[in-house]
mmCIF file of N, CA and C in Angstrom:
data_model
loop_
_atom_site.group_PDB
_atom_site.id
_atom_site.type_symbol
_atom_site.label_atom_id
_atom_site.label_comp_id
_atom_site.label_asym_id
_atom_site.label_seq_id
_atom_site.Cartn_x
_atom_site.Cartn_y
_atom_site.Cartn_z
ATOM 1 N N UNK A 26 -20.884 20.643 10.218
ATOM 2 C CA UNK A 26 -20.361 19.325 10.533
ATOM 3 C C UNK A 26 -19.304 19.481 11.628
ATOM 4 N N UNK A 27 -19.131 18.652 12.829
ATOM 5 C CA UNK A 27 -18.124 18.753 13.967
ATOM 6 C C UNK A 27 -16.846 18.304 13.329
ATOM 7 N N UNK A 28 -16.315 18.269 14.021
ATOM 8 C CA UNK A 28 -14.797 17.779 13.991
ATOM 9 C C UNK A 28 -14.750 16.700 13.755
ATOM 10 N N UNK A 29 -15.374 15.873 14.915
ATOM 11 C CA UNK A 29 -15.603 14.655 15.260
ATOM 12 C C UNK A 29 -15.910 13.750 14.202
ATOM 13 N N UNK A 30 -16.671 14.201 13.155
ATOM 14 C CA UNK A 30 -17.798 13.966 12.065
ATOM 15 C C UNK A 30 -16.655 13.978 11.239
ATOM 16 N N UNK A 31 -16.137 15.033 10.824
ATOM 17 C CA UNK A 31 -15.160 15.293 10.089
ATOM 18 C C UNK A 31 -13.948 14.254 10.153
ATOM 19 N N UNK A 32 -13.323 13.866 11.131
ATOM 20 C CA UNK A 32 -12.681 12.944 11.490
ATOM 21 C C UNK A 32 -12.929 11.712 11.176
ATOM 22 N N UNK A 33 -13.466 11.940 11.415
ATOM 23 C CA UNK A 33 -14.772 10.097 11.498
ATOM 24 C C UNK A 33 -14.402 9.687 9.780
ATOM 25 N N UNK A 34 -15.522 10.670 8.914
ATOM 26 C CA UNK A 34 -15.502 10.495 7.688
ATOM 27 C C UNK A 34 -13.823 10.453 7.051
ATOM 28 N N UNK A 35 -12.810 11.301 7.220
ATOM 29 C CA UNK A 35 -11.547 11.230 6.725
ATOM 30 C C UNK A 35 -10.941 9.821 7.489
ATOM 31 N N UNK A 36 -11.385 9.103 8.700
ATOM 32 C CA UNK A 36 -10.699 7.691 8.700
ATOM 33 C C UNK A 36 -11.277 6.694 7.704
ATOM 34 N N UNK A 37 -12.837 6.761 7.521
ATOM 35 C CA UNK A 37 -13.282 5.694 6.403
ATOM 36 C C UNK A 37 -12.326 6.230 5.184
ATOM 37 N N UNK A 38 -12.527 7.349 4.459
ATOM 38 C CA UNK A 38 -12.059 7.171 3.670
ATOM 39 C C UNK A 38 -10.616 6.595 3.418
ATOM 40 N N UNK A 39 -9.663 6.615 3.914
ATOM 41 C CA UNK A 39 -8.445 6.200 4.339
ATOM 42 C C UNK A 39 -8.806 4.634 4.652
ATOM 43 N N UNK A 40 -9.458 4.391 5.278
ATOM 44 C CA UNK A 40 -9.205 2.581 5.428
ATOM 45 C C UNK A 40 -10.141 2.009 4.062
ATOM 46 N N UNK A 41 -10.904 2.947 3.172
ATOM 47 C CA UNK A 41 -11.278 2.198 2.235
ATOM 48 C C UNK A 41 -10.478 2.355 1.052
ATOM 49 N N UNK A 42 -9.565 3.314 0.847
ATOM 50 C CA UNK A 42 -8.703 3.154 0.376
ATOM 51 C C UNK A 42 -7.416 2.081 0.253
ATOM 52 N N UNK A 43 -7.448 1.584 1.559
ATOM 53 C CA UNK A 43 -6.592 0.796 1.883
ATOM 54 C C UNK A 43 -7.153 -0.681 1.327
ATOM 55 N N UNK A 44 -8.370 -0.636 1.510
ATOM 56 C CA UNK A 44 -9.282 -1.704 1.022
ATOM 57 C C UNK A 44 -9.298 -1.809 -0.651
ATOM 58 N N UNK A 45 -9.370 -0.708 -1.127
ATOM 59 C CA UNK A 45 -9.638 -0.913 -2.833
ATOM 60 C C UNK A 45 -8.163 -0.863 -3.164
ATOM 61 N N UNK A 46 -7.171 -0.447 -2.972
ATOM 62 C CA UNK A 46 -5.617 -1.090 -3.178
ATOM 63 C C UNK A 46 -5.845 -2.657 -2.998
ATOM 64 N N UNK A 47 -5.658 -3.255 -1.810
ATOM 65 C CA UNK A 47 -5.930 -4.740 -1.557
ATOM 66 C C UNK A 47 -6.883 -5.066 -2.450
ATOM 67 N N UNK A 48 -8.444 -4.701 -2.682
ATOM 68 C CA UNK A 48 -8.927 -4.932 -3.806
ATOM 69 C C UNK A 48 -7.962 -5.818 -5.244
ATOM 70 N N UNK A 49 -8.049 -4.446 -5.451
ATOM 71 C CA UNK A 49 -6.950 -4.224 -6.662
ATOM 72 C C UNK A 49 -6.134 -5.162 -7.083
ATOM 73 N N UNK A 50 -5.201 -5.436 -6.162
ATOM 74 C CA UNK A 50 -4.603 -7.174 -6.019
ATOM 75 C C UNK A 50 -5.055 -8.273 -6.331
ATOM 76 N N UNK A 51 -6.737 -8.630 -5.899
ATOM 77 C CA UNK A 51 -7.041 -9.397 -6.270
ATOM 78 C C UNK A 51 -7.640 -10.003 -8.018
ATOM 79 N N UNK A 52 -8.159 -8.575 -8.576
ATOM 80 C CA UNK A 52 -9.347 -8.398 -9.495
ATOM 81 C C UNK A 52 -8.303 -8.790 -10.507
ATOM 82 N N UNK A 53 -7.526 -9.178 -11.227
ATOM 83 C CA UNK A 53 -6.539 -10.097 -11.868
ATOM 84 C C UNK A 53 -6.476 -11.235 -12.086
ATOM 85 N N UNK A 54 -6.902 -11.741 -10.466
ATOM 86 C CA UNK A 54 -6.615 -13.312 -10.401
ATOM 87 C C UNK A 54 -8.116 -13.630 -10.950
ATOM 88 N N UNK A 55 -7.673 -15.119 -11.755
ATOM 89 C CA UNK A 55 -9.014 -15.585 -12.495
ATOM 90 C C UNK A 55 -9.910 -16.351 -11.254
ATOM 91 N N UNK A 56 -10.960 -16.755 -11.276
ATOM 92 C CA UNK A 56 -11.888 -17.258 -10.340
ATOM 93 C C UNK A 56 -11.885 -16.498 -9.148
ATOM 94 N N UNK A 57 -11.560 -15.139 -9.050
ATOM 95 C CA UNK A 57 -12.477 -14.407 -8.029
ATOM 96 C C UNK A 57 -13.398 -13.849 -7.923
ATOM 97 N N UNK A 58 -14.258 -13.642 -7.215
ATOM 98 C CA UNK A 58 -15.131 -12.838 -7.000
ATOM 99 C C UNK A 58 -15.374 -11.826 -6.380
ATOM 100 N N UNK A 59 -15.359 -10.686 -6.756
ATOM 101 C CA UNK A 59 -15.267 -9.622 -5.980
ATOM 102 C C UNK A 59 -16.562 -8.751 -5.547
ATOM 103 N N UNK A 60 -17.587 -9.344 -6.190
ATOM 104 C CA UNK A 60 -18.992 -8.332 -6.152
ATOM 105 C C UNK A 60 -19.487 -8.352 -4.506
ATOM 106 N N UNK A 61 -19.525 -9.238 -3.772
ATOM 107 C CA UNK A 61 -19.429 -8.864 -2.671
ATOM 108 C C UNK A 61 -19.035 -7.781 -1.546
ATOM 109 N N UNK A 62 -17.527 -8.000 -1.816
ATOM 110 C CA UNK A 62 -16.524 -6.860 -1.444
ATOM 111 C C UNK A 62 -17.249 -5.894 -1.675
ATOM 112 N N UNK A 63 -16.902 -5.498 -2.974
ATOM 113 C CA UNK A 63 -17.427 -4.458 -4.233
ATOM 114 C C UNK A 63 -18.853 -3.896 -3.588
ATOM 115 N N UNK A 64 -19.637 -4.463 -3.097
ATOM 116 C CA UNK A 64 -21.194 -4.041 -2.862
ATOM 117 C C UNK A 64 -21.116 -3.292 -0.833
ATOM 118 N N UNK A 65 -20.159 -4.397 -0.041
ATOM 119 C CA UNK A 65 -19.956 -3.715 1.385
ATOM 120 C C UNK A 65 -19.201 -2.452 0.848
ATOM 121 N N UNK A 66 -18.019 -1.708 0.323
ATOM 122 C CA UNK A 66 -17.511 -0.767 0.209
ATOM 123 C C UNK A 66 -18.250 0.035 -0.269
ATOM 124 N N UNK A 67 -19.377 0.050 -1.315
ATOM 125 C CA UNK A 67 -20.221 0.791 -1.431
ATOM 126 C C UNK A 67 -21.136 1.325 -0.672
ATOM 127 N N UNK A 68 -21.467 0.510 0.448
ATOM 128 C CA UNK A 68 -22.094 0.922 1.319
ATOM 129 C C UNK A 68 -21.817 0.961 2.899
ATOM 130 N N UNK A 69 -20.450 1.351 2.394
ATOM 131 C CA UNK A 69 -19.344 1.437 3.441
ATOM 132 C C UNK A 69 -19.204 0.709 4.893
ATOM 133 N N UNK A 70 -19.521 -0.537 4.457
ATOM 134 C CA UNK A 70 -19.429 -1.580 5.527
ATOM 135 C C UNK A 70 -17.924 -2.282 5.688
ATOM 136 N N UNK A 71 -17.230 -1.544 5.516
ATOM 137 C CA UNK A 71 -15.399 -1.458 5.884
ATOM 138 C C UNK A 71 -15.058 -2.899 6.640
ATOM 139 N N UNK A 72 -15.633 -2.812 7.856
ATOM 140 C CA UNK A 72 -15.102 -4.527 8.228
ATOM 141 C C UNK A 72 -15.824 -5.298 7.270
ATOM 142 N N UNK A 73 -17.168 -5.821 7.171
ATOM 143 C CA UNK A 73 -17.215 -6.991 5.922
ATOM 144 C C UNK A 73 -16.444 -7.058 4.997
ATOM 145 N N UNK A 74 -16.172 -5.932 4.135
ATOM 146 C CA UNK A 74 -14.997 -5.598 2.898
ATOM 147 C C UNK A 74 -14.155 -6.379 3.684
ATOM 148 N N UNK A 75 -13.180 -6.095 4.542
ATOM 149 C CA UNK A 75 -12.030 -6.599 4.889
ATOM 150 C C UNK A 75 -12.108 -8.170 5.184
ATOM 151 N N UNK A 76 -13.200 -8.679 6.082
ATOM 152 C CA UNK A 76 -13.264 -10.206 5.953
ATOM 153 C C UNK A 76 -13.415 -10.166 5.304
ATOM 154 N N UNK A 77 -14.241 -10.096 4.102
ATOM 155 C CA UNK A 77 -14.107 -10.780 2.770
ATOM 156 C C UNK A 77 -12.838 -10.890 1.790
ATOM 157 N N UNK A 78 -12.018 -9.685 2.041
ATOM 158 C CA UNK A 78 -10.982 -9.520 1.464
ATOM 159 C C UNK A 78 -9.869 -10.967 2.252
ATOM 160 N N UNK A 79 -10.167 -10.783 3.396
ATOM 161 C CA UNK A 79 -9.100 -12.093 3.843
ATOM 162 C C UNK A 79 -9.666 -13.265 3.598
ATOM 163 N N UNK A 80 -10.525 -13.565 3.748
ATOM 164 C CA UNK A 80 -11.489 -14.460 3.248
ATOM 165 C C UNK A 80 -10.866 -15.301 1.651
ATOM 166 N N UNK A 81 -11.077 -14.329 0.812
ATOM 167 C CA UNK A 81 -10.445 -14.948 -0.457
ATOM 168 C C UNK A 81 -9.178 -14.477 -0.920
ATOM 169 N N UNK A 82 -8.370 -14.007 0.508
ATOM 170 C CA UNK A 82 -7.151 -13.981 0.145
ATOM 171 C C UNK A 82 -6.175 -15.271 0.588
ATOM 172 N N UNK A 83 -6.946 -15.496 1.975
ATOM 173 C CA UNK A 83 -6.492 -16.652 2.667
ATOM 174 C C UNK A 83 -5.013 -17.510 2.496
ATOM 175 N N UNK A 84 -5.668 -18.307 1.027
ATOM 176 C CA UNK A 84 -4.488 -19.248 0.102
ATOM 177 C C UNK A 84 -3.869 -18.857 -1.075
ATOM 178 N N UNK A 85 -4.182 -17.443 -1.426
ATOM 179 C CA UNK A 85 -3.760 -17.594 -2.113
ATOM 180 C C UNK A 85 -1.960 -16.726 -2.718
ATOM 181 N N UNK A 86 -1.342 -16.740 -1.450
ATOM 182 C CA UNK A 86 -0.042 -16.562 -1.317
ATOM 183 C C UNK A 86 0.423 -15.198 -1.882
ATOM 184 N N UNK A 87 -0.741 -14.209 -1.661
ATOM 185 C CA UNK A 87 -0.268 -13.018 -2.219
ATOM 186 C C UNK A 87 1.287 -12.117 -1.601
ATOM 187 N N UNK A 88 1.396 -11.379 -2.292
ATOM 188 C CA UNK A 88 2.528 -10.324 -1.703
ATOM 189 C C UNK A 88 2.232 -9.482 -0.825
ATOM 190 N N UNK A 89 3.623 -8.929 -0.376
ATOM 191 C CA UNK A 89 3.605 -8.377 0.666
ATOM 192 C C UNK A 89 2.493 -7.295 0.405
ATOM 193 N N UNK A 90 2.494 -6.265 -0.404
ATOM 194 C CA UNK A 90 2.057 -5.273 -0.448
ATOM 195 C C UNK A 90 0.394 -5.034 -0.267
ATOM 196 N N UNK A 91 -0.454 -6.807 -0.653
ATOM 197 C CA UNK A 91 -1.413 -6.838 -0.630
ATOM 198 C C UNK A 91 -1.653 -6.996 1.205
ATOM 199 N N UNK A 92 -1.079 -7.488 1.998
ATOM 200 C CA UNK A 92 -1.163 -7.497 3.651
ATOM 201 C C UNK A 92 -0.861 -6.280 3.905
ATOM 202 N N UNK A 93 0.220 -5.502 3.311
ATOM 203 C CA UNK A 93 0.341 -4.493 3.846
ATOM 204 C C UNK A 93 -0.965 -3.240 3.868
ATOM 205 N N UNK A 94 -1.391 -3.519 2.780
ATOM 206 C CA UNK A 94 -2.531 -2.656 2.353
ATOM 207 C C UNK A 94 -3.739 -3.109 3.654
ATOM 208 N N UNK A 95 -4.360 -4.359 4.037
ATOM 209 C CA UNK A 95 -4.864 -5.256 4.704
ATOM 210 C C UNK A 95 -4.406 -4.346 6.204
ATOM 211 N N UNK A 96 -3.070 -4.587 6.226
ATOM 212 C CA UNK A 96 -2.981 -4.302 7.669
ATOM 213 C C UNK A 96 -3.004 -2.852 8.349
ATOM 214 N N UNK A 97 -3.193 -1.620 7.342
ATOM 215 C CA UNK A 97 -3.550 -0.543 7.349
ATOM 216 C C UNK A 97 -4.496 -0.799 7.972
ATOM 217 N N UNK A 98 -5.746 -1.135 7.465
ATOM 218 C CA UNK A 98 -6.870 -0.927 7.166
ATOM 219 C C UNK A 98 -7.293 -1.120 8.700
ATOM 220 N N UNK A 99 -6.196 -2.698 8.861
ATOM 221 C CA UNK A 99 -6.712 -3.330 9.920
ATOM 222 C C UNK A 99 -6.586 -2.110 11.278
ATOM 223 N N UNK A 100 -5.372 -1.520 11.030
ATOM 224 C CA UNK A 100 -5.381 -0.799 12.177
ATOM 225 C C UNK A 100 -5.617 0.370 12.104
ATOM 226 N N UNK A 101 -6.671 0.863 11.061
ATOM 227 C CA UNK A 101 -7.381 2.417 10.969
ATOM 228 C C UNK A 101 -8.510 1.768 11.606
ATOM 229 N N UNK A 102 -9.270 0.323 11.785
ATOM 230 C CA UNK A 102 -10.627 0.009 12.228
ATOM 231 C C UNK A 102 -10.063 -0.392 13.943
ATOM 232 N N UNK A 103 -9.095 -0.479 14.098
ATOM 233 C CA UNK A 103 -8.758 -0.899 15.458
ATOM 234 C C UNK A 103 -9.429 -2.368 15.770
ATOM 235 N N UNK A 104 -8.596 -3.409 14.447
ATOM 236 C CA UNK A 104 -9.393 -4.749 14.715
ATOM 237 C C UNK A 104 -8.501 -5.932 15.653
ATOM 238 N N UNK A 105 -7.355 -5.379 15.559
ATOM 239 C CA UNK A 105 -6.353 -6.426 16.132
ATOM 240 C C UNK A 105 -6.628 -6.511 17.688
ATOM 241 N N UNK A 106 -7.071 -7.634 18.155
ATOM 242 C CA UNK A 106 -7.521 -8.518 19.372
ATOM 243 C C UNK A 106 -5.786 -8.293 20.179
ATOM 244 N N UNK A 107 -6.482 -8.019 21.455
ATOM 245 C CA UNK A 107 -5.300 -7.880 22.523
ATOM 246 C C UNK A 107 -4.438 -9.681 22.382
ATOM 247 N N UNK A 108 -5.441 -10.290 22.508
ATOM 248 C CA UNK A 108 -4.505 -11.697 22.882
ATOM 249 C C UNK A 108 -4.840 -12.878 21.610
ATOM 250 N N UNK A 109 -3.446 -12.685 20.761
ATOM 251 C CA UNK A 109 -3.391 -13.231 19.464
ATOM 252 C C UNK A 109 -3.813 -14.448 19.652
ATOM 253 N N UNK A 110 -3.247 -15.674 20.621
ATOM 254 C CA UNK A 110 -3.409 -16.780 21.417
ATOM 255 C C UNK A 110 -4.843 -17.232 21.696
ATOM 256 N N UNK A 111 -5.899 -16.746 21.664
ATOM 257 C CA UNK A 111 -7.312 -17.027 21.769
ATOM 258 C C UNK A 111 -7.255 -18.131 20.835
ATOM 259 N N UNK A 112 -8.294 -19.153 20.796
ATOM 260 C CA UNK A 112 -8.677 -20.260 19.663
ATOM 261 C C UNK A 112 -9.462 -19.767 18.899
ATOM 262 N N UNK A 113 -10.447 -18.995 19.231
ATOM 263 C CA UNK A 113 -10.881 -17.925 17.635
ATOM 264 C C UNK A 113 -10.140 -16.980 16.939
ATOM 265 N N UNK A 114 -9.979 -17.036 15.800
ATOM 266 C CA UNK A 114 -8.959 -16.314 14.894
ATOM 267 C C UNK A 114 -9.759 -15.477 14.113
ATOM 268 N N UNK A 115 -9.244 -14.049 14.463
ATOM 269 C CA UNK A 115 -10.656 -13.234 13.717
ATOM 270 C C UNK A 115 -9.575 -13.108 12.384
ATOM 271 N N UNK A 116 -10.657 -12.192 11.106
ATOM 272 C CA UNK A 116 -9.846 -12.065 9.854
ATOM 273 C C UNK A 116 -8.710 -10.936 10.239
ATOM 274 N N UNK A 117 -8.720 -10.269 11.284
ATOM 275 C CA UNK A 117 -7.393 -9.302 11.379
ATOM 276 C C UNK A 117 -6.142 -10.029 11.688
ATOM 277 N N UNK A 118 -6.666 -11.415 12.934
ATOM 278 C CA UNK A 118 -5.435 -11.846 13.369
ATOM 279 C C UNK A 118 -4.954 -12.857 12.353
ATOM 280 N N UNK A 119 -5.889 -13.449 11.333
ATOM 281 C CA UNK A 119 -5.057 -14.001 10.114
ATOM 282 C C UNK A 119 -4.477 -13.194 8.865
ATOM 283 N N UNK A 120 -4.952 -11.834 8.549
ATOM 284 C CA UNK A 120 -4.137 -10.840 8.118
ATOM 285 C C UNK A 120 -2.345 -10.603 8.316
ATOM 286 N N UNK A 121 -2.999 -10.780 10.344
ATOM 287 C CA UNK A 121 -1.493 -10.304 11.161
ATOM 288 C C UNK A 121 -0.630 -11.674 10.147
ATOM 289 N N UNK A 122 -0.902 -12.643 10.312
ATOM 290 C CA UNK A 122 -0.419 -13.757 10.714
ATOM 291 C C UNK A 122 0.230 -13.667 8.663
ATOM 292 N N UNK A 123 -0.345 -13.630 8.303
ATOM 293 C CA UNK A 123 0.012 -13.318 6.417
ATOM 294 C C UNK A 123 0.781 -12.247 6.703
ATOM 295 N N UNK A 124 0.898 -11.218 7.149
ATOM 296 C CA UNK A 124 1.836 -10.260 6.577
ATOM 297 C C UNK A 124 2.987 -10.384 7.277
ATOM 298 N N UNK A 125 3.082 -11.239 8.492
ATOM 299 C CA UNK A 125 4.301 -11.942 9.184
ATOM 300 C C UNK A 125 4.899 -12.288 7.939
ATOM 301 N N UNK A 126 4.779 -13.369 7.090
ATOM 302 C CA UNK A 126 4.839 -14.368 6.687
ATOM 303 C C UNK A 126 5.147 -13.684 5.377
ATOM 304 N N UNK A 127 4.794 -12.670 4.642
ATOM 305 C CA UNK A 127 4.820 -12.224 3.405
ATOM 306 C C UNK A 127 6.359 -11.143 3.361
ATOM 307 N N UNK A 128 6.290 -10.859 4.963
ATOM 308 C CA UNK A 128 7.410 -9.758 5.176
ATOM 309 C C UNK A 128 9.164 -10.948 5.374
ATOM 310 N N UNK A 129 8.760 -11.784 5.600
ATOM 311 C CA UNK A 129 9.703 -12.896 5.964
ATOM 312 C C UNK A 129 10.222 -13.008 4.231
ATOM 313 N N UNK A 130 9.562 -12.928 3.216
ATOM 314 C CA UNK A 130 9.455 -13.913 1.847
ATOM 315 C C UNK A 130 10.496 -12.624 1.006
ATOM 316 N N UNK A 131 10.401 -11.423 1.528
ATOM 317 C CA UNK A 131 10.758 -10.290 1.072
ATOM 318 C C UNK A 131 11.827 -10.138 1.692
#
């Protein structure tokens, strides 16, 4: 196996880690659903996991620690868009925009 390979595989694991922490956060709250999530991480589809994770994190006013986990992730996949200001808002730049907001509350 190269380096490269080697590398490669030790960043997934690390941003899916970051993902099943954030997970974790959620699987508590009543009326979620997580089998989704649950089924991309298995088959290590790391960005879907993560939209989905913002997805049904959106409203529901979690803590810091759950963005923080989020915003790892976000920047082990290198998702954050050069120009926040665009009118499409991907799930990283509403991540960004929650853990602003969660770090303010703290």
């Amino acid at each position: 196996m190269t380096d490269d390979r080697k590398a490669l595989q030790a960043g997934w694991k690390q941003t899916r880690a970051h993902l099943e922490a954030a997970r974790a956060d959620l699987a508590h709250l009543p009326g979620i659903d997580l089998s989704t999530t649950t089924e991309f991480l298995e088959h290590n589809e790391l960005g879907l996991a993560f939209d989905c994770l913002v997805d049904l994190a959106d409203d529901l006013g979690l803590p810091l620690r759950f963005w923080q986990h989020m915003d790892r992730a976000a920047r082990e996949m290198r998702l954050y868009s050069e120009a926040l200001h665009t009118p499409h808002l991907t799930a990283a730049d509403s991540c960004l925009r929650h853990l602003a907001v969660a770090s303010e509350q703290n």
